[in-house]
mmCIF file of C-alpha atoms in Angstrom:
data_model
loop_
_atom_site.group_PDB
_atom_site.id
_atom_site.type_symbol
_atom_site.label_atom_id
_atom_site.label_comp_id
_atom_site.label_asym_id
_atom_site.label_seq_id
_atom_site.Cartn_x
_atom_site.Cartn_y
_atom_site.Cartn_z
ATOM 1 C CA UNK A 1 49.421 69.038 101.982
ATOM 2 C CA UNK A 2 50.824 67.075 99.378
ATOM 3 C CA UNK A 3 51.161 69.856 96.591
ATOM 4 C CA UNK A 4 55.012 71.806 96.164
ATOM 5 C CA UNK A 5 54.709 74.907 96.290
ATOM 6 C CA UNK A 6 56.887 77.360 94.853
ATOM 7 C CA UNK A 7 58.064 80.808 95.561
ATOM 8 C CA UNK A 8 59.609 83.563 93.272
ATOM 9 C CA UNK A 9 61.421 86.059 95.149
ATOM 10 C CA UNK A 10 63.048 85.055 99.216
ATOM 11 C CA UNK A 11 61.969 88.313 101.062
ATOM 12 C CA UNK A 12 60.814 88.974 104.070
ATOM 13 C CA UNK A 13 56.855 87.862 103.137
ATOM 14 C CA UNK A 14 58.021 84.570 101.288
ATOM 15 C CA UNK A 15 60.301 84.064 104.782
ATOM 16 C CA UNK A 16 57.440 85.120 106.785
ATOM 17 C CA UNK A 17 55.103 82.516 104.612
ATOM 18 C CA UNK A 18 57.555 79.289 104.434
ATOM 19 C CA UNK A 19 58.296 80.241 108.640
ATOM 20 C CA UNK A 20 54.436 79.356 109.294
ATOM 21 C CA UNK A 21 54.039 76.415 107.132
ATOM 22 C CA UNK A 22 57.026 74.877 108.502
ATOM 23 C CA UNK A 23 56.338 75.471 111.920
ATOM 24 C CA UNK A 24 52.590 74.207 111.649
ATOM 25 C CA UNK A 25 53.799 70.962 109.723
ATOM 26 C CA UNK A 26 51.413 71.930 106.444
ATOM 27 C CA UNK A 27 54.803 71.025 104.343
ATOM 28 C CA UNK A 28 57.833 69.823 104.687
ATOM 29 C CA UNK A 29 61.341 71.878 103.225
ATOM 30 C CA UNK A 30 61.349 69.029 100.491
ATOM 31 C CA UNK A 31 58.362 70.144 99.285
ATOM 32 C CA UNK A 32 59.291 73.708 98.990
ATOM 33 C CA UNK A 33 61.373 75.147 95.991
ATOM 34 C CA UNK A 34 62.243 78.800 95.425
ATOM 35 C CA UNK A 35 64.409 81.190 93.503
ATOM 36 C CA UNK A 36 65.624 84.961 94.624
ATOM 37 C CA UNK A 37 67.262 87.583 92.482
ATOM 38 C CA UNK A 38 70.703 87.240 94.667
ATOM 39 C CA UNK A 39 72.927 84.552 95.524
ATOM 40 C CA UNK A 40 72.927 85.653 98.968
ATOM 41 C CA UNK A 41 69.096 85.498 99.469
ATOM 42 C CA UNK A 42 69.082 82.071 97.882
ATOM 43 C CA UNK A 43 72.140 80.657 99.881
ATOM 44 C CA UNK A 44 70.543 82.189 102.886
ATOM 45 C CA UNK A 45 67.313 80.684 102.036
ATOM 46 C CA UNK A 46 68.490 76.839 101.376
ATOM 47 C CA UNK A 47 70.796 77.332 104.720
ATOM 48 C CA UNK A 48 67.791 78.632 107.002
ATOM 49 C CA UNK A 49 64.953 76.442 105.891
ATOM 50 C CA UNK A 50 66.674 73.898 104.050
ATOM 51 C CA UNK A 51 64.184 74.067 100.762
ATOM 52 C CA UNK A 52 65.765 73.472 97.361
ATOM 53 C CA UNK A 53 66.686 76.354 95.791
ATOM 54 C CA UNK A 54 67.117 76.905 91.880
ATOM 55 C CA UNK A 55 68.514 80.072 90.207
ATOM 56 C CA UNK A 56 65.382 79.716 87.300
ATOM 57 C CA UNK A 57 62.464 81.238 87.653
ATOM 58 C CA UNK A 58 60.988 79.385 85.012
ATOM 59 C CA UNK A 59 62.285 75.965 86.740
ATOM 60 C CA UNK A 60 60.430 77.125 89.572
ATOM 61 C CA UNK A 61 57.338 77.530 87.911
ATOM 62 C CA UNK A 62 57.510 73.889 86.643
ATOM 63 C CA UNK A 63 58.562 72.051 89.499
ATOM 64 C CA UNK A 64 55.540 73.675 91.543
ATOM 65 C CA UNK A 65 51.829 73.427 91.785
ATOM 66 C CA UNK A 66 51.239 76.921 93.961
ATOM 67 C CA UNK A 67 53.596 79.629 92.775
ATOM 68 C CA UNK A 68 53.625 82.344 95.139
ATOM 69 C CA UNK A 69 54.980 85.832 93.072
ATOM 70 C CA UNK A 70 56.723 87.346 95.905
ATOM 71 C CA UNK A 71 58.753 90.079 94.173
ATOM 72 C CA UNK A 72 58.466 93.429 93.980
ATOM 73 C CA UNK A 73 56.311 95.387 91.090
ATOM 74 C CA UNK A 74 59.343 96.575 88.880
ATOM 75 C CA UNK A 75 60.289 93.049 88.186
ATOM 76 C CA UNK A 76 56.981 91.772 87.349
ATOM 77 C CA UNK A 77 56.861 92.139 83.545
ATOM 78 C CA UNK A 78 60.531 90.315 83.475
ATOM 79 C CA UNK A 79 59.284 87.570 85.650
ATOM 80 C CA UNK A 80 55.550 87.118 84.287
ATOM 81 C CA UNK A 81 57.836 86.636 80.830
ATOM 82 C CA UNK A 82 59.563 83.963 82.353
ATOM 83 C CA UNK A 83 56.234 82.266 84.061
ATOM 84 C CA UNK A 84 54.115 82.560 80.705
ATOM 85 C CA UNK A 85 56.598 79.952 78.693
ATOM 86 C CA UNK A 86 55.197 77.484 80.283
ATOM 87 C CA UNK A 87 51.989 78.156 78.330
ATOM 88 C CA UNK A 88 47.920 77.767 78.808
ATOM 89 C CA UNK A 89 47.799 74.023 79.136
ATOM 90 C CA UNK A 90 50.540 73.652 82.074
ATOM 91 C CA UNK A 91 48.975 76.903 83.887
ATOM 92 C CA UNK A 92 45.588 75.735 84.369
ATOM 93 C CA UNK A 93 47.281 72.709 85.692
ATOM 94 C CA UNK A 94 49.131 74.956 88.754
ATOM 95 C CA UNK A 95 47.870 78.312 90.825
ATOM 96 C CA UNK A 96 49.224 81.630 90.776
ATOM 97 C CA UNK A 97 49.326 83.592 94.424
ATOM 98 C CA UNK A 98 50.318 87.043 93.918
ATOM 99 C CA UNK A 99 51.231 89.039 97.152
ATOM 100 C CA UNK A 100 51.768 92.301 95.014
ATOM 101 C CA UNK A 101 49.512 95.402 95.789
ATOM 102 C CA UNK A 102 47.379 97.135 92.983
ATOM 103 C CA UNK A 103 47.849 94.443 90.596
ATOM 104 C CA UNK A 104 44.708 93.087 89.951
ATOM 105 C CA UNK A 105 43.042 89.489 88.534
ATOM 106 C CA UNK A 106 42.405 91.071 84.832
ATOM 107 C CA UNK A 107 46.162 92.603 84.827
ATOM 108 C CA UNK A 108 47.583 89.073 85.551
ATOM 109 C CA UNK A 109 45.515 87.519 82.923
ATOM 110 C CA UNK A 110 46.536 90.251 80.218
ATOM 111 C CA UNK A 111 49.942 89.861 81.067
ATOM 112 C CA UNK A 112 50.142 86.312 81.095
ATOM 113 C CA UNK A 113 47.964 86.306 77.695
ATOM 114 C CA UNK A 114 45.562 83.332 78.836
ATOM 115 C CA UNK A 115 43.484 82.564 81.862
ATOM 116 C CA UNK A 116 45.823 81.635 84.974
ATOM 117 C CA UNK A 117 43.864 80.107 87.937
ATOM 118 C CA UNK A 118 45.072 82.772 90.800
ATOM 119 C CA UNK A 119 44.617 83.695 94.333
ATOM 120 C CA UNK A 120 45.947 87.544 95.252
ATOM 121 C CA UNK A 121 46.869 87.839 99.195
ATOM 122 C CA UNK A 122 47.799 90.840 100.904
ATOM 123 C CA UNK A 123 50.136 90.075 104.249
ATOM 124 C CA UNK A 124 51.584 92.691 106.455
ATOM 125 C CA UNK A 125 54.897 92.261 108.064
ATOM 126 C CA UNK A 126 53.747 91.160 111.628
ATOM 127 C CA UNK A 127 53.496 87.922 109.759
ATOM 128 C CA UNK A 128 57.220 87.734 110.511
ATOM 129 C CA UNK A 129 56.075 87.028 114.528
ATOM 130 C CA UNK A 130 53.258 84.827 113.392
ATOM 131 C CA UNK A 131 50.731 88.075 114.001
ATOM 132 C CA UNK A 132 49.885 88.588 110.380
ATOM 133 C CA UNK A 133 46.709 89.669 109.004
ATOM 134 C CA UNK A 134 46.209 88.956 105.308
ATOM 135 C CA UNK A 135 43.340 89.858 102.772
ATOM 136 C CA UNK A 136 42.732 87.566 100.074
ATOM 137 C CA UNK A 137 40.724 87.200 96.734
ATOM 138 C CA UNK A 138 40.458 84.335 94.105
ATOM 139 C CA UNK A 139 39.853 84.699 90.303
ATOM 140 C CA UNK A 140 36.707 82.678 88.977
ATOM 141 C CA UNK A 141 37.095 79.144 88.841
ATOM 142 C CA UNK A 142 39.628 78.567 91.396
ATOM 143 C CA UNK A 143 37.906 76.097 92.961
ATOM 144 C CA UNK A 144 36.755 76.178 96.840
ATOM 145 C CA UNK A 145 39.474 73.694 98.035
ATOM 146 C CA UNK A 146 41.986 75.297 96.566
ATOM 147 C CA UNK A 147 41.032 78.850 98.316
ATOM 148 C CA UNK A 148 40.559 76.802 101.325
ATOM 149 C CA UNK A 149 44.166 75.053 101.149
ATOM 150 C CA UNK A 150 45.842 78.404 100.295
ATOM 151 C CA UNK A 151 44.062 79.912 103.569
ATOM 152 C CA UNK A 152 45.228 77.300 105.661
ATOM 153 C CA UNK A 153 48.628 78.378 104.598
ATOM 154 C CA UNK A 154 47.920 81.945 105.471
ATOM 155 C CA UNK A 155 46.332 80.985 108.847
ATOM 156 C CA UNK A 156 49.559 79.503 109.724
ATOM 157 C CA UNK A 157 51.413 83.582 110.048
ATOM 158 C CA UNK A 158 48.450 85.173 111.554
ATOM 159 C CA UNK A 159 44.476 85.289 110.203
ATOM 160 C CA UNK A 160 43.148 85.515 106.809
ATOM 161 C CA UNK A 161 39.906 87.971 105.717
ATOM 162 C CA UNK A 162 38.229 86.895 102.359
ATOM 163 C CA UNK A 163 37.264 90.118 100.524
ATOM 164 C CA UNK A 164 35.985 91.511 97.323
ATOM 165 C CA UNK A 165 38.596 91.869 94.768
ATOM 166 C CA UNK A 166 37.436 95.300 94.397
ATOM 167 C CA UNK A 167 38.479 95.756 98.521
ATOM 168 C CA UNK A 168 42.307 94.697 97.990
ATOM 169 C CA UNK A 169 43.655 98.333 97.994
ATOM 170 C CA UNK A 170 41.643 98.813 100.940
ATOM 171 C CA UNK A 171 43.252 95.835 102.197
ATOM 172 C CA UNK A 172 46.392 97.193 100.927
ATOM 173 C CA UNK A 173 46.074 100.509 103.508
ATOM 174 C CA UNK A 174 44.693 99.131 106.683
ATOM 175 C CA UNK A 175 45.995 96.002 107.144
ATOM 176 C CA UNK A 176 49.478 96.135 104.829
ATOM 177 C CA UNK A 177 50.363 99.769 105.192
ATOM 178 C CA UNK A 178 48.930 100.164 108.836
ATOM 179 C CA UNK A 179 51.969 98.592 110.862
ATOM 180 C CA UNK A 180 54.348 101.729 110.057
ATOM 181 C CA UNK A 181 51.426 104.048 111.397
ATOM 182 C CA UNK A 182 51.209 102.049 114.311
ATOM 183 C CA UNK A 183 55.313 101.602 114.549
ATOM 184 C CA UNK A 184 54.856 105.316 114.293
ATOM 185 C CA UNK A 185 52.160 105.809 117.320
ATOM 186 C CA UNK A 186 54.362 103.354 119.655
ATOM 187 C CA UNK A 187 57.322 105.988 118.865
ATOM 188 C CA UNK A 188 55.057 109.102 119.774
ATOM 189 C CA UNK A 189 53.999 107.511 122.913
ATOM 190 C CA UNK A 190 56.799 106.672 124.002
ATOM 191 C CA UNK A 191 58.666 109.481 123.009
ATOM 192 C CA UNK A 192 56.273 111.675 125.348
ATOM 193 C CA UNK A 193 57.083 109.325 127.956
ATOM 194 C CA UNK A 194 60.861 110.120 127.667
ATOM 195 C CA UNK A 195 59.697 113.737 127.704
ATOM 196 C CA UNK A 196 58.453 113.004 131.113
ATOM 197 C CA UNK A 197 61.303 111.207 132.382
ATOM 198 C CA UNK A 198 60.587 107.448 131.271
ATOM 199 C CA UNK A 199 64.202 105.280 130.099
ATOM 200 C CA UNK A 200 63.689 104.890 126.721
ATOM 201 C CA UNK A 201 63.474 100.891 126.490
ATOM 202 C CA UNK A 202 60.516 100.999 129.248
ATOM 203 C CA UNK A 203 58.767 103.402 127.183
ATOM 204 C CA UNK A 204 58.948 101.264 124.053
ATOM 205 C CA UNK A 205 57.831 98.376 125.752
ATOM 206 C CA UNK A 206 54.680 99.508 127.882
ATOM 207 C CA UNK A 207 53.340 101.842 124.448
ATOM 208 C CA UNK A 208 54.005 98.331 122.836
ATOM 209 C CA UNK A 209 52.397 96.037 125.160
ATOM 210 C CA UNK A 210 49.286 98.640 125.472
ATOM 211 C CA UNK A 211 48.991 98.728 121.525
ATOM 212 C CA UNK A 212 48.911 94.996 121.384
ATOM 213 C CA UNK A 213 46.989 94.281 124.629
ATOM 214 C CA UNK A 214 44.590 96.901 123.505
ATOM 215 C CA UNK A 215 44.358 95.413 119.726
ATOM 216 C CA UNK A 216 43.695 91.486 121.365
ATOM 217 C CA UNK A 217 40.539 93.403 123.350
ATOM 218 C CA UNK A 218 38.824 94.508 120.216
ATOM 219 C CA UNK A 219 39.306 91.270 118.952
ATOM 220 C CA UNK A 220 38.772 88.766 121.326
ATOM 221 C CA UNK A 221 35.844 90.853 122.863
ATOM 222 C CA UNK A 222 34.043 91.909 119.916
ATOM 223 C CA UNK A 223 33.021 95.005 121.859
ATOM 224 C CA UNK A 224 33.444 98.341 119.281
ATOM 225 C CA UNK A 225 36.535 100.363 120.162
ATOM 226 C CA UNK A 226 34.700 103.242 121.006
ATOM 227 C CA UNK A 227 32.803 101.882 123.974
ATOM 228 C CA UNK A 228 36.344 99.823 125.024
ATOM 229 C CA UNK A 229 37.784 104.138 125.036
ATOM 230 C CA UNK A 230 34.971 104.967 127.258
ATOM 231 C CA UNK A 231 36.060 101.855 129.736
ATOM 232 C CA UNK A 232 39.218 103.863 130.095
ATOM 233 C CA UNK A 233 37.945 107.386 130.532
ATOM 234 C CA UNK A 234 36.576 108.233 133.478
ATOM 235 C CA UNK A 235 34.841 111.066 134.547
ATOM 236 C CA UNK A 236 37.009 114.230 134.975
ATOM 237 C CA UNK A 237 40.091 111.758 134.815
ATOM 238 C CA UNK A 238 43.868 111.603 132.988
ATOM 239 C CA UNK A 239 42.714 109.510 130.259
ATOM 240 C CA UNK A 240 40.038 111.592 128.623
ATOM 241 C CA UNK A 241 42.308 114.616 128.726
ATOM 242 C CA UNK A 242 44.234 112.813 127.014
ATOM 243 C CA UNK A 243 41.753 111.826 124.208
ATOM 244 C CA UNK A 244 40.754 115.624 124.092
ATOM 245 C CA UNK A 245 44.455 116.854 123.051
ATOM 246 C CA UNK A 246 44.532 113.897 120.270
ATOM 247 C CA UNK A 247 40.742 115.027 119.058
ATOM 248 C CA UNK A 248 41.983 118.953 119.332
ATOM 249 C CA UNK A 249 44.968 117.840 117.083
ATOM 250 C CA UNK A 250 42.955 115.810 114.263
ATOM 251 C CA UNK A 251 44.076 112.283 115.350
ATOM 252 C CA UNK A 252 40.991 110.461 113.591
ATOM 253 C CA UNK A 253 41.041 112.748 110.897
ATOM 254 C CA UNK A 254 44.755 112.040 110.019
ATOM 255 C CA UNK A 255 44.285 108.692 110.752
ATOM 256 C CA UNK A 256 41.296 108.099 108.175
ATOM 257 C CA UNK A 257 43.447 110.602 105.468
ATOM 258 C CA UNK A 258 46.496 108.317 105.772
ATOM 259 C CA UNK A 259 44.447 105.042 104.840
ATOM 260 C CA UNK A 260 42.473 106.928 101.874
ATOM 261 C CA UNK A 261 46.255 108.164 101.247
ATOM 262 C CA UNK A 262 46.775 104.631 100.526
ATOM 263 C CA UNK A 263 44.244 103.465 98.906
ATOM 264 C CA UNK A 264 44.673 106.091 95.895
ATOM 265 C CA UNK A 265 48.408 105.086 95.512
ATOM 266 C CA UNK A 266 47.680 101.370 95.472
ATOM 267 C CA UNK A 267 45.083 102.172 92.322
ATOM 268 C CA UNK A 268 47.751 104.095 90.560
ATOM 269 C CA UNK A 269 50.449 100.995 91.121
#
């Protein structure tokens, strides 16, 4: 890739994002620029991945052809005043990516005041181990190589799903918000298992390996996760016992209210 690409805010999804790239050779740290509200993020930024790093966000903006908005919703009407200097002419030169959540194509393009060619992605934080999932969406007239370059960024933390715009809160709940539900099922698990006399760091690690062993199965086999459950349970055995106290106690019900949970307060953002 040849373009620069630059990135507005150093968290943990812009790490996660310039982490991939560099490690699958799509750029190189020269051709990299960013900016972060701290000192401290920037400094750590320029020391751990060697990009240039500029304390402007509008010198970002300039210096870049892909501007990834990596910051978090409150600062968005300060920044998108900074961006929008730059004007109509020089923006449909360049491509917005937007990781935020319920900010959608028509929001951007009121803010900015003019069309701005844009891409919105939604990553989840197992991008930081290369694991990511992210669900993206382009605004009309971004043209096919450009969705395709920005994907093969994406593909380098993890997979990328094209949706629907009208899909990204969706997005939002099971693939950005579900991590901390599944963080939160490794904990349960393994919490029972300390009930029953399991060390606590063996407990963490076999619920862990099962959640990801069992996630790779529905993926790499394509079979539907209800007939890999019935694999498990046999006839009059532990497992299905165990699938009868989580059904008695609402699990898929709780489960499904948590994503729809989601997916309201992502419309309201």
């Amino acid at each position: 890739m040849k373009k620069k690409i630059g990135f507005i805010g150093l968290g943990n999804m812009a790490s996660a994002m310039i982490g991939g790239m560099l490690k699958e050779g799509l750029v190189e740290p020269q051709d990299i620029v960013g900016n972060a509200k701290t000192e401290k993020s920037r400094q750590k930024a320029r020391e751990k991945y060697g990009i240039d790093v500029l304390a402007d966000n509008t010198k970002v903006a300039e210096k870049a052809d892909i501007i990834v908005l990596a910051v978090k919703p409150q600062f968005f009407d300060e920044v998108i005043g900074e961006l929008k200097v730059l004007g109509e002419e020089a923006w449909q030169k360049k491509l917005l990516i937007s990781l935020a959540p319920g900010k959608t194509v028509a929001w951007f393009q009121e803010s900015f005041g003019f069309p701005v060619p844009m891409i919105r992605c939604m990553p989840n934080t197992p991008a930081l181990v290369g694991e990511g999932c992210t669900g993206m969406c382009a605004s009309d007239g971004v043209p096919k190589e450009a969705v395709e370059e920005v994907k093969r960024l994406t593909d380098s933390f993890g997979r990328t799903v094209m949706v629907p715009e009208r899909l990204m809160d969706v997005v939002s709940a099971v693939s950005g918000s579900s991590p901390a539900f599944v963080f939160l099922f490794i904990e349960a698990m393994a919490d029972g298992a300390v009930a029953e006399g399991m060390p606590r760091a063996q407990a963490y690690e076999m619920a862990a390996q099962a959640v990801m062993g069992s996630a790779k199965m529905v993926l790499e086999t394509g079979m539907h996760p209800g007939e890999l459950k019935d694999m498990v349970c046999s006839p009059g055995g532990t497992t299905i016992q165990g699938v009868r106290a989580l059904e008695e106690k609402n699990f898929r019900g709780a489960a499904m209210d948590a994503i729809c949970a989601c997916v309201e307060r992502s419309k309201k953002l």
